[in-house]
CSV table of N, CA and C in Angstrom, one decimal:
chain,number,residue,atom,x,y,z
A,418,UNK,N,32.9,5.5,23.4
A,418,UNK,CA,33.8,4.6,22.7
A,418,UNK,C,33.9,5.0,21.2
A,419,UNK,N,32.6,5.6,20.7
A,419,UNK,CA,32.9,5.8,19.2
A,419,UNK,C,33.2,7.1,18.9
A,420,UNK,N,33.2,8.1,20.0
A,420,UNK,CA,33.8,9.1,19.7
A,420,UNK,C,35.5,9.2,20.0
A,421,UNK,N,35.6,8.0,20.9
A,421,UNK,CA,37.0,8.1,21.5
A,421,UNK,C,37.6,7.8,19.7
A,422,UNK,N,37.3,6.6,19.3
A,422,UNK,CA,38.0,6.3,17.7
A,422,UNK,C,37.5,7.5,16.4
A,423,UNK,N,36.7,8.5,17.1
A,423,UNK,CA,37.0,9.3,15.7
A,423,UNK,C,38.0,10.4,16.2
A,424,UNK,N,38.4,10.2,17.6
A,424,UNK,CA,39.2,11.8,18.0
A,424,UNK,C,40.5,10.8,17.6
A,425,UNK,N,40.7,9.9,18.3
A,425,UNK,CA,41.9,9.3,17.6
A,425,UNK,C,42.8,9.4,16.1
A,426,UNK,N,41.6,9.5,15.2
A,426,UNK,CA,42.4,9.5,13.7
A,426,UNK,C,42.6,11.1,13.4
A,427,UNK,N,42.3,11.7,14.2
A,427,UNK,CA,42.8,13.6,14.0
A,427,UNK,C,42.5,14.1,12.8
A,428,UNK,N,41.7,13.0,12.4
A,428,UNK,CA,41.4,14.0,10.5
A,428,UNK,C,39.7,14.7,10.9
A,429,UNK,N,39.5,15.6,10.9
A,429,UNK,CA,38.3,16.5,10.9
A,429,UNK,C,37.3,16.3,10.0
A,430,UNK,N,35.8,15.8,10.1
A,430,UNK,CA,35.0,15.9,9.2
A,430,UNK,C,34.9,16.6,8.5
A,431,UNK,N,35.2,18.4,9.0
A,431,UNK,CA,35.2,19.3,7.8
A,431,UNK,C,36.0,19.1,6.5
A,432,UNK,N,37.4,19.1,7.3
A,432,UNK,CA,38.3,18.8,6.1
A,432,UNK,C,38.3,17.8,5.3
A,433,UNK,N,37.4,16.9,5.4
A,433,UNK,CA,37.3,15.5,4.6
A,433,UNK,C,36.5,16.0,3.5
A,434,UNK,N,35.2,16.5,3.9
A,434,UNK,CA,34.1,17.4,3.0
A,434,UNK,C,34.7,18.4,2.3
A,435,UNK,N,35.8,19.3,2.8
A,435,UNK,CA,36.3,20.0,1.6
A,435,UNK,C,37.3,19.4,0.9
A,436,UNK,N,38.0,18.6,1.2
A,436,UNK,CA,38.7,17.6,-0.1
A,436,UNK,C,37.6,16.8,-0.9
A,437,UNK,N,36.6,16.2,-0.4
A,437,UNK,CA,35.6,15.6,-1.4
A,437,UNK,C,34.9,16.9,-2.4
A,438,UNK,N,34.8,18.2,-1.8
A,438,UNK,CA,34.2,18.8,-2.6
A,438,UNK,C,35.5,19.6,-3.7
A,439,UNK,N,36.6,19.7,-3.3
A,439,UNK,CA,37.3,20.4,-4.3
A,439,UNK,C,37.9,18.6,-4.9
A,440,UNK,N,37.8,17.7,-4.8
A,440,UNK,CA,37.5,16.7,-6.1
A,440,UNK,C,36.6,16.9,-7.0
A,441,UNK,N,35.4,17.1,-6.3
A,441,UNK,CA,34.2,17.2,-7.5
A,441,UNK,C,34.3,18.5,-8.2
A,442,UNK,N,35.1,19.3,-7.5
A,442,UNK,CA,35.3,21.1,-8.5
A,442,UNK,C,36.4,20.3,-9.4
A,443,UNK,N,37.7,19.6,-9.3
A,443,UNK,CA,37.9,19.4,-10.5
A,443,UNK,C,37.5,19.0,-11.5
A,444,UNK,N,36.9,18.1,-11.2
A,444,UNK,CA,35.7,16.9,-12.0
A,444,UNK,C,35.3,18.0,-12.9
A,445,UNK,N,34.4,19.2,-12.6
A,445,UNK,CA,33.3,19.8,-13.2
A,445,UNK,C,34.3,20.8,-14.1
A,446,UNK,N,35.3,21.0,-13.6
A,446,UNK,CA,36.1,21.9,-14.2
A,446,UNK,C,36.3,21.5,-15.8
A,447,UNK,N,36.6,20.0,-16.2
A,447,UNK,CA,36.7,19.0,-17.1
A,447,UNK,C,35.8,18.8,-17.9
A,448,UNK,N,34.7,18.9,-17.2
A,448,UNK,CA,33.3,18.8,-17.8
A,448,UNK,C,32.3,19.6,-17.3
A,449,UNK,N,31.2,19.7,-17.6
A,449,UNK,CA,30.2,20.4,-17.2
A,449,UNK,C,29.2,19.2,-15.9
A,450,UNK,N,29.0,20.0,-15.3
A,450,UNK,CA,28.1,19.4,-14.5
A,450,UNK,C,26.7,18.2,-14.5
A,451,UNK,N,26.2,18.9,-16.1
A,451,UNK,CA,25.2,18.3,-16.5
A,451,UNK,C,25.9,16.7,-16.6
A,452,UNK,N,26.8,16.7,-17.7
A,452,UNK,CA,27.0,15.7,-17.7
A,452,UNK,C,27.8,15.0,-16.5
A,453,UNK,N,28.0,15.2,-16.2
A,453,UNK,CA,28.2,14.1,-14.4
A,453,UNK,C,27.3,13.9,-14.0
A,454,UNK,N,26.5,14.2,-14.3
A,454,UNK,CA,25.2,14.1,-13.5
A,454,UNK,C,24.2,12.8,-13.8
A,455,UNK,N,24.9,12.9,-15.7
A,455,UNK,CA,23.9,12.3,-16.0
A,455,UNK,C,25.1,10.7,-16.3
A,456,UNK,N,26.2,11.0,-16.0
A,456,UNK,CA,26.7,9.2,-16.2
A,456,UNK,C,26.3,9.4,-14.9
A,457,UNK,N,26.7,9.6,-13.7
A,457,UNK,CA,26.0,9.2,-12.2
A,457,UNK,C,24.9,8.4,-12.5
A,458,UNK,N,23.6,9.2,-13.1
A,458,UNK,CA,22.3,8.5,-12.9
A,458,UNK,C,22.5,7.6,-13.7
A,459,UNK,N,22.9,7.2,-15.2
A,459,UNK,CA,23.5,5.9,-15.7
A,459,UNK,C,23.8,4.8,-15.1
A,460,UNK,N,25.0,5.4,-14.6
A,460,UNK,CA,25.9,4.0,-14.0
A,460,UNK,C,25.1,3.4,-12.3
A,461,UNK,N,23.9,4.2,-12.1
A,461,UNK,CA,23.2,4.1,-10.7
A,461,UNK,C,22.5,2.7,-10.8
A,462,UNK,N,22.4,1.8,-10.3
A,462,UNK,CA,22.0,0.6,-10.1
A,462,UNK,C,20.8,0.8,-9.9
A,463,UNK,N,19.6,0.0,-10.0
A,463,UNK,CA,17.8,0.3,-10.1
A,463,UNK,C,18.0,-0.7,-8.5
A,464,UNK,N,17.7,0.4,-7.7
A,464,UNK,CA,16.8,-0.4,-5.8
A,464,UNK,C,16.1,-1.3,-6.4
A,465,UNK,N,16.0,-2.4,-6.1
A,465,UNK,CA,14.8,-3.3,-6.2
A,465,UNK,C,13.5,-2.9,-5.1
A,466,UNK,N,12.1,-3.9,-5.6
A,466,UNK,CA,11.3,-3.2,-5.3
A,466,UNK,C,10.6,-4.6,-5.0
A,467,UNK,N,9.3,-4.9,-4.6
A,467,UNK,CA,9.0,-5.6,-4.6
A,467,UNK,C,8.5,-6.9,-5.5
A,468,UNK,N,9.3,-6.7,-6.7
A,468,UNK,CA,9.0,-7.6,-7.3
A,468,UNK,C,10.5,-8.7,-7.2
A,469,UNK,N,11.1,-8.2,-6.4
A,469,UNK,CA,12.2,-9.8,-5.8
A,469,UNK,C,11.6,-10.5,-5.0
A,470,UNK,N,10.6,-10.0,-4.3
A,470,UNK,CA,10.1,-11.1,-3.5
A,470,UNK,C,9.3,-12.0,-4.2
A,471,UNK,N,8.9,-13.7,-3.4
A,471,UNK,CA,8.0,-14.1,-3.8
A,471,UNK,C,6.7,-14.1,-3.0
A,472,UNK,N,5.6,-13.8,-3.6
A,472,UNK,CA,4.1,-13.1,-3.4
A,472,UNK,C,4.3,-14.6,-2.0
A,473,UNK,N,3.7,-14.0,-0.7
A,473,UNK,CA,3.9,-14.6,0.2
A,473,UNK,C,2.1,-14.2,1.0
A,474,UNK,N,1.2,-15.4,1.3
A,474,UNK,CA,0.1,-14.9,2.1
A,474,UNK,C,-0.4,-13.7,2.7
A,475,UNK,N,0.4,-13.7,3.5
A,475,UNK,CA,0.8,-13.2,4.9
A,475,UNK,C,0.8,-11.4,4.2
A,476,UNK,N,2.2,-11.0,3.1
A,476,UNK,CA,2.0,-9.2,3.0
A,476,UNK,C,1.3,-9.3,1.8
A,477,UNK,N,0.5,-10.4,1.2
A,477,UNK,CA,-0.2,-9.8,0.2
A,477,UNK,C,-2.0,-9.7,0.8
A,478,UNK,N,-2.3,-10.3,1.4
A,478,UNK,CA,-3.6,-10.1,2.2
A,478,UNK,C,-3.4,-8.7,3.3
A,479,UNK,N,-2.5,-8.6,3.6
A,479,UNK,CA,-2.1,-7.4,4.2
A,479,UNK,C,-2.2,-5.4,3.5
A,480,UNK,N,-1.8,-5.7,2.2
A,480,UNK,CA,-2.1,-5.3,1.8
A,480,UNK,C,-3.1,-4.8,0.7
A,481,UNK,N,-3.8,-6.4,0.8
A,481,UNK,CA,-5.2,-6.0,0.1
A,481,UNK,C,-5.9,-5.4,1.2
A,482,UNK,N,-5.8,-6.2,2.6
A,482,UNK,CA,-6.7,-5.5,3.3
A,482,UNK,C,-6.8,-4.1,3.3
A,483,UNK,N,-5.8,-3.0,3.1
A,483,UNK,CA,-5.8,-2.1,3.1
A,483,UNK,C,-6.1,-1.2,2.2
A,484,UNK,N,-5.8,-2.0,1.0
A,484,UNK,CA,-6.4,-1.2,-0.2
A,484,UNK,C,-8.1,-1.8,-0.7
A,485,UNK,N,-8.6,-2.6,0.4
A,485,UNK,CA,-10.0,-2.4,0.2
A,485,UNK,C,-10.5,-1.6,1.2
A,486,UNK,N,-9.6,-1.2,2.7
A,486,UNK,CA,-10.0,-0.3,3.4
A,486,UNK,C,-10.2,1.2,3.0
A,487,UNK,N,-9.2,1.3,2.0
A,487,UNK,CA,-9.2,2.8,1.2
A,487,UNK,C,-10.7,2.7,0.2
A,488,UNK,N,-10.7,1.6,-0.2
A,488,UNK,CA,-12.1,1.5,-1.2
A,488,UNK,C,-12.9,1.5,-0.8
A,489,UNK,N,-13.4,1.1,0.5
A,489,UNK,CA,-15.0,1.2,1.4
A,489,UNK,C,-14.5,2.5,2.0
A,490,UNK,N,-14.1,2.7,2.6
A,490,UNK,CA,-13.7,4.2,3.3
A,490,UNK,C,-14.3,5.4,2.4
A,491,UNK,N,-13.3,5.3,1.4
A,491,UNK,CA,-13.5,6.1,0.2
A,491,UNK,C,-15.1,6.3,-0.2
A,492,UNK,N,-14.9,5.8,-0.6
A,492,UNK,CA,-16.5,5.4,-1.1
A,492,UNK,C,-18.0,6.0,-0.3
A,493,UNK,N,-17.7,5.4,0.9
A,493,UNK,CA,-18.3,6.1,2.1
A,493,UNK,C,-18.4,7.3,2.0
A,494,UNK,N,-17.3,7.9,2.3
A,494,UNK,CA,-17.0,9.2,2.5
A,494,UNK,C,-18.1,10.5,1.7
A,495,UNK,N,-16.7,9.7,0.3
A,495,UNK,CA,-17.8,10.4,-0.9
A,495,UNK,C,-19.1,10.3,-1.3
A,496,UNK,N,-19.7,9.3,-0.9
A,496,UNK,CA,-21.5,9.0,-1.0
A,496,UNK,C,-22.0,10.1,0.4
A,497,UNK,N,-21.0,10.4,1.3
A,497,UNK,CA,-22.1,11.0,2.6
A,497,UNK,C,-21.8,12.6,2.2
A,498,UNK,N,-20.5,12.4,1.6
A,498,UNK,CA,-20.4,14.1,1.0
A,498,UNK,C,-21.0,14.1,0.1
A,499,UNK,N,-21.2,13.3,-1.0
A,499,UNK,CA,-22.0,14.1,-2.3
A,499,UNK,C,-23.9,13.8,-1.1
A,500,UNK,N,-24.0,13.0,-0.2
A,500,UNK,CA,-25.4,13.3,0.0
A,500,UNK,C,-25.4,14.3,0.6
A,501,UNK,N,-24.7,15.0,1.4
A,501,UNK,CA,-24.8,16.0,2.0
A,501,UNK,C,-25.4,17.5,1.6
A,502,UNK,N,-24.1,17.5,0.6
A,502,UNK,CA,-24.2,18.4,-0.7
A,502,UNK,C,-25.1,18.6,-1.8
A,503,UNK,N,-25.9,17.2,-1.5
A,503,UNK,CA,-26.6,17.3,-2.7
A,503,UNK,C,-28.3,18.3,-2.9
A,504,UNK,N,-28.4,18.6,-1.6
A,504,UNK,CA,-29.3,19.8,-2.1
A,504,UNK,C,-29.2,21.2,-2.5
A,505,UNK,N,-28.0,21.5,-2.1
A,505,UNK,CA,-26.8,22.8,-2.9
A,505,UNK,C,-27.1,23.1,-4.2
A,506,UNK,N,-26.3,21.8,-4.6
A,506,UNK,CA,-26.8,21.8,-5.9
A,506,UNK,C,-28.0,21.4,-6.7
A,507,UNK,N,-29.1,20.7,-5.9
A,507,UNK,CA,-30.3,20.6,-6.7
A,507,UNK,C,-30.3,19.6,-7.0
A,508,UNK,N,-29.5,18.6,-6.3
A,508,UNK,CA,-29.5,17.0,-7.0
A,508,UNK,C,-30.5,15.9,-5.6
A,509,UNK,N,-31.1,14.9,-6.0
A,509,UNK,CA,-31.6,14.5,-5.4
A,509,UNK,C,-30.9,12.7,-5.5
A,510,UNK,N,-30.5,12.4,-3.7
A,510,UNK,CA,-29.9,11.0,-3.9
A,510,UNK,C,-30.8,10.4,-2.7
A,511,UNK,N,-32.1,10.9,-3.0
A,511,UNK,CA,-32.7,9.7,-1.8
A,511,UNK,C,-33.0,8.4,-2.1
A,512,UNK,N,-33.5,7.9,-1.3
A,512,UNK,CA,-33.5,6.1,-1.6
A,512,UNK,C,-34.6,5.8,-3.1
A,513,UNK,N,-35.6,6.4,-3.1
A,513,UNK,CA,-36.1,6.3,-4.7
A,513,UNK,C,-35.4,5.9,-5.6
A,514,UNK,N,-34.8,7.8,-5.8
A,514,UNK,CA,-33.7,7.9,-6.7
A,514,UNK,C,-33.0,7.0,-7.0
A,515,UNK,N,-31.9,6.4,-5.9
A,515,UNK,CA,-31.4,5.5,-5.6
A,515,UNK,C,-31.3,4.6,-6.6
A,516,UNK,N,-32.5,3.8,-6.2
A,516,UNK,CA,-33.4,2.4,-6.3
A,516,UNK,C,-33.5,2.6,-8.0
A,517,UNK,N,-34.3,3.6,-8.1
A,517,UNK,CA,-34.5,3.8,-10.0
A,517,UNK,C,-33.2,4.0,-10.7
A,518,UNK,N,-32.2,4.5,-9.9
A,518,UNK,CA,-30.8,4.4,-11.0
A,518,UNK,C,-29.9,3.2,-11.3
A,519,UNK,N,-30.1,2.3,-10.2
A,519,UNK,CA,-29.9,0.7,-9.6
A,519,UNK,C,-30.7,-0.1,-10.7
A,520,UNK,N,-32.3,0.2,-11.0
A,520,UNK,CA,-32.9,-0.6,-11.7
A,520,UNK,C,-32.6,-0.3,-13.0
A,521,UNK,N,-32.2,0.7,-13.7
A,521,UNK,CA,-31.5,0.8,-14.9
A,521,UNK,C,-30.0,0.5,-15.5
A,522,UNK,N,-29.3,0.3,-14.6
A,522,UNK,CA,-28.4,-0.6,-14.9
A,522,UNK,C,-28.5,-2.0,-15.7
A,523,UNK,N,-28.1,-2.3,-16.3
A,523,UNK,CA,-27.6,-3.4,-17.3
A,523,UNK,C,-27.5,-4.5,-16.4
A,524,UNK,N,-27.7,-5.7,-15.7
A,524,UNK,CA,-27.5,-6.7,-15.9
A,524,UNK,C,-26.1,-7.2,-15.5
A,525,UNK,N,-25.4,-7.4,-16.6
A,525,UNK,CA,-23.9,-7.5,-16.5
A,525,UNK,C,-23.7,-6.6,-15.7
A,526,UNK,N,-23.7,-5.6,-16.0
A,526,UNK,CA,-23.1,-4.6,-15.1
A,526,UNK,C,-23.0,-4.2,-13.3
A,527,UNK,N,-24.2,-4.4,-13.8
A,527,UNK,CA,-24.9,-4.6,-11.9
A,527,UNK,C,-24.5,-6.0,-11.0
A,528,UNK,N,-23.8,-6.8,-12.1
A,528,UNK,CA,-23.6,-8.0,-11.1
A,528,UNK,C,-21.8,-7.6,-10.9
A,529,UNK,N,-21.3,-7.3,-12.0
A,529,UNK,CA,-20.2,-6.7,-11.7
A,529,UNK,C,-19.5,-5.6,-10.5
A,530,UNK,N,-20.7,-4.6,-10.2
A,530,UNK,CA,-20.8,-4.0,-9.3
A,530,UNK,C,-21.1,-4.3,-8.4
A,531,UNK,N,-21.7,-5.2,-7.7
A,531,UNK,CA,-22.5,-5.8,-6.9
A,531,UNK,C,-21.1,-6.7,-6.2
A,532,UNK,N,-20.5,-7.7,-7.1
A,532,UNK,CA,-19.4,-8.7,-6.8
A,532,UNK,C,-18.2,-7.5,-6.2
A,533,UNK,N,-17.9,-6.4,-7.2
A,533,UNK,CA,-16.5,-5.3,-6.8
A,533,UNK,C,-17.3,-5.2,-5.1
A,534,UNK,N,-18.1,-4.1,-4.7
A,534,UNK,CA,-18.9,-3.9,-3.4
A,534,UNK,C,-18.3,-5.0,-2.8
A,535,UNK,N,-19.1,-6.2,-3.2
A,535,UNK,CA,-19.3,-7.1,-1.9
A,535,UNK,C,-18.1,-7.8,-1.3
A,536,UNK,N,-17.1,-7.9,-2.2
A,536,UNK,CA,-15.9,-8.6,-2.2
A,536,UNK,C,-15.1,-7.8,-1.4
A,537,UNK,N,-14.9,-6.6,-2.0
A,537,UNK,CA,-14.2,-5.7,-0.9
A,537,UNK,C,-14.9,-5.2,0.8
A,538,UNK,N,-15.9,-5.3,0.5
A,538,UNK,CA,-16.8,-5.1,2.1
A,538,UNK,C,-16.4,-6.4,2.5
A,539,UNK,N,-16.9,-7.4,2.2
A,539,UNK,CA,-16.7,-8.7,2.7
A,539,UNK,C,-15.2,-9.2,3.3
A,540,UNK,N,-14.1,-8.6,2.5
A,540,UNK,CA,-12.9,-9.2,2.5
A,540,UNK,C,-12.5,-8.5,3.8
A,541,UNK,N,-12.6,-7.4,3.4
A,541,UNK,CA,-11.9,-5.9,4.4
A,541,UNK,C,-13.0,-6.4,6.2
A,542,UNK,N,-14.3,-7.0,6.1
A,542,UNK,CA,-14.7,-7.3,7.2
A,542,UNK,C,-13.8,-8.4,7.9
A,543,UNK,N,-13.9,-9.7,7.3
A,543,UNK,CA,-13.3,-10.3,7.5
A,543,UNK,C,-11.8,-10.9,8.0
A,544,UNK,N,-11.2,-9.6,7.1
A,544,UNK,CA,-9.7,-9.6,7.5
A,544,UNK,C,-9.8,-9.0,8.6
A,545,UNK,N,-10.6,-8.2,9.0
A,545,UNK,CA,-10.1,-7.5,10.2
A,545,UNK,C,-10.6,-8.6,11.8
A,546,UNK,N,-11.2,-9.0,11.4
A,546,UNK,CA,-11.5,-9.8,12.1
A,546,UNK,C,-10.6,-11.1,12.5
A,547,UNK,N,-9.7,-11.1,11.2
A,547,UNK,CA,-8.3,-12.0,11.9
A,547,UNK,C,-7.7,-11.0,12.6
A,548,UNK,N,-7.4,-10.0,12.1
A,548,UNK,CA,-6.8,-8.8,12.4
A,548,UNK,C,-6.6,-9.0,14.5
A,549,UNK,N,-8.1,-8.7,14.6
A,549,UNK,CA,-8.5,-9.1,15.6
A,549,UNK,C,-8.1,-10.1,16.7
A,550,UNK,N,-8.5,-11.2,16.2
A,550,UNK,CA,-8.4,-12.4,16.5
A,550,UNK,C,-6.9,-12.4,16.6
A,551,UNK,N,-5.7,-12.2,15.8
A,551,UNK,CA,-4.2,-11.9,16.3
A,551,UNK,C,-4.2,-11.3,17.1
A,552,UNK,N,-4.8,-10.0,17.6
A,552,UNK,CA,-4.6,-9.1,18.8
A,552,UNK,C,-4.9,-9.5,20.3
A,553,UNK,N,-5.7,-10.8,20.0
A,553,UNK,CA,-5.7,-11.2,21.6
A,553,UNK,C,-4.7,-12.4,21.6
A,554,UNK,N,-3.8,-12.4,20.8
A,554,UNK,CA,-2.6,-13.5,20.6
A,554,UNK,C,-3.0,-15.0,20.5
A,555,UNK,N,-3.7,-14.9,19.1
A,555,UNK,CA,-4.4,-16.5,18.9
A,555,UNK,C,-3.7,-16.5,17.5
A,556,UNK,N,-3.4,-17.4,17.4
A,556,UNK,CA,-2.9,-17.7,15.9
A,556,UNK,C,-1.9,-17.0,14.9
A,557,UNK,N,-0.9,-16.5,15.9
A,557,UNK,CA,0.4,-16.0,15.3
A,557,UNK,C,1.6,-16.9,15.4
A,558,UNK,N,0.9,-18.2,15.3
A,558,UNK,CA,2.1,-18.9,14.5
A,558,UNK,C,2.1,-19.0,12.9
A,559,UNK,N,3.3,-19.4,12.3
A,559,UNK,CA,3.4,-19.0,10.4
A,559,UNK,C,2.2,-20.2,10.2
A,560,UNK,N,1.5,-21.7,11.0
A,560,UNK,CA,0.6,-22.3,10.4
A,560,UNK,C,-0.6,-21.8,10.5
A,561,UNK,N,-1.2,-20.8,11.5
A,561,UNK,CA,-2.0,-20.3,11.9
A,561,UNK,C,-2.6,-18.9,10.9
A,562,UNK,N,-1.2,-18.3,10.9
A,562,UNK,CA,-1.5,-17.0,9.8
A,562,UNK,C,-1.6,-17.7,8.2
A,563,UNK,N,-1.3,-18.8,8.0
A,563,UNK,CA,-1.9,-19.4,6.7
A,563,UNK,C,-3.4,-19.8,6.8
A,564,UNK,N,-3.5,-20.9,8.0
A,564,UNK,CA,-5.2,-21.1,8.5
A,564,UNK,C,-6.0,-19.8,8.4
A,565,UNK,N,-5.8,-19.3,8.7
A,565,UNK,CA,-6.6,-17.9,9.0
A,565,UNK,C,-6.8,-17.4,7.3
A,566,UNK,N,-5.8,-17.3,7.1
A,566,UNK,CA,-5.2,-16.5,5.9
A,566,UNK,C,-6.5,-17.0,4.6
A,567,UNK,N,-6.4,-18.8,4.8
A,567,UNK,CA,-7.5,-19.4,3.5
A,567,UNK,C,-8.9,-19.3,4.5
A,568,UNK,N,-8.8,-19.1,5.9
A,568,UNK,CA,-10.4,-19.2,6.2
A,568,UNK,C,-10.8,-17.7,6.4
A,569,UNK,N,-10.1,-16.5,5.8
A,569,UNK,CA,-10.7,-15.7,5.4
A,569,UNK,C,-11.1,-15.5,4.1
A,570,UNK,N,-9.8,-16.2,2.9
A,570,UNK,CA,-10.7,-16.1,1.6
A,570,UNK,C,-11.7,-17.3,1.4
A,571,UNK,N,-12.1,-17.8,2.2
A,571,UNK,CA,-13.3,-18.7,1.7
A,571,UNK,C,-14.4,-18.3,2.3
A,572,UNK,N,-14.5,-17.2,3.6
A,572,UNK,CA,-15.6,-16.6,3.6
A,572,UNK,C,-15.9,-15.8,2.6
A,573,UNK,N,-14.9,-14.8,2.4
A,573,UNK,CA,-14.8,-13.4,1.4
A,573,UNK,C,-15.8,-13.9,-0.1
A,574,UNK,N,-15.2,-15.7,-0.4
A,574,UNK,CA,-16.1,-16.0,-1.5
A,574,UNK,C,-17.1,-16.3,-1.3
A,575,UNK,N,-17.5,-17.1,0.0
A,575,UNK,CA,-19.0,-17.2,0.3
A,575,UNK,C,-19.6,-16.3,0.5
A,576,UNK,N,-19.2,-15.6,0.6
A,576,UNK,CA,-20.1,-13.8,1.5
A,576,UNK,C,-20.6,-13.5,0.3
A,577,UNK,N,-19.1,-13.0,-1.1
A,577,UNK,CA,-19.1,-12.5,-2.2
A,577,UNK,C,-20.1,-12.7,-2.9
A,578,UNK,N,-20.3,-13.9,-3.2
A,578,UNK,CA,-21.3,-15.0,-3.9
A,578,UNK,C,-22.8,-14.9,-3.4
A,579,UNK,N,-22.8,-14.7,-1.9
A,579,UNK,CA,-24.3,-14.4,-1.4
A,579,UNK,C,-24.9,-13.0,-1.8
A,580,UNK,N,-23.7,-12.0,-1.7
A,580,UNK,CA,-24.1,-10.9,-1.4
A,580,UNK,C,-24.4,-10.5,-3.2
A,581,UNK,N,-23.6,-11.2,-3.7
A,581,UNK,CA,-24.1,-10.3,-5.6
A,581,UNK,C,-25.4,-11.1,-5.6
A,582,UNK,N,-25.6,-12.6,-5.9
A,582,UNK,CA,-26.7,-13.0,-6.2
A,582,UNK,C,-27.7,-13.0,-5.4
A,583,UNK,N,-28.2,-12.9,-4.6
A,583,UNK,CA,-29.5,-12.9,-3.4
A,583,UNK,C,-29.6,-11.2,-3.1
């Protein structure tokens, strides 16, 4: 059917493309190219992006989850490669070591570190675990993925909170 309506109007898509393109040879003919180019990108309207939306539960936990999965992932990764590596170069990361570079940390700092870790382990556990919990079709209604949604950040803070201080 939609090829029957383009044989119908007998105009050729070639020939439509070479009339659009010998418009644009006059155009340039007038001017130089550069500048078409650049009222084009001028007069180009900015895509919106996500900031038209309003922050909604549901894709912003969605995407934390993910970008805490890149951050324990990561993390991982690089801690089993640099342990791997690390007699290559003559470095030593056994649990000692470890422990004595842990014990010189500052205070502040180590609780800061401690809260980043645990928050993101904790959160990224937990979400997946709704994750989960959706995949055997429990709680994908919009009141359900909100329920879920605050009874994962109120573990993520309980966890959080256990895991820096104790």
């Amino acid at each position: 059917m939609f090829s029957a309506a383009i044989s119908r109007t007998r105009v050729p898509i070639a020939r439509n493309a070479r009339a659009f393109v010998a418009t644009a040879q006059r155009k340039t003919s007038e001017e130089s190219q550069a500048a078409v180019a650049e009222r084009a990108r001028k007069n180009r309207p900015v895509s919106p992006h996500l900031g038209i939306y309003k922050p909604q539960m549901s894709w912003v936990l969605s995407g934390l989850h993910r970008n805490t999965g890149v951050l324990v992932g990561g993390a991982a990764y690089l801690y089993t490669a640099a342990f791997g590596l690390a007699p290559i170069f003559g470095l030593d990361l056994g649990s000692v070591t470890a422990a004595a570079t842990v014990a010189s940390i500052p205070l502040p700092l180590l609780l800061g570190a401690k809260a980043l870790i645990a928050s993101s382990l904790s959160f990224h556990c937990f979400s997946g675990i709704r994750h989960l919990w959706w995949d055997s079709g429990r709680s994908v209604t919009n009141q359900g993925v909100f329920n879920s949604g605050y009874a994962v950040l109120t573990a993520t803070a309980l966890a959080t909170g256990y895991l820096t201080f104790f």
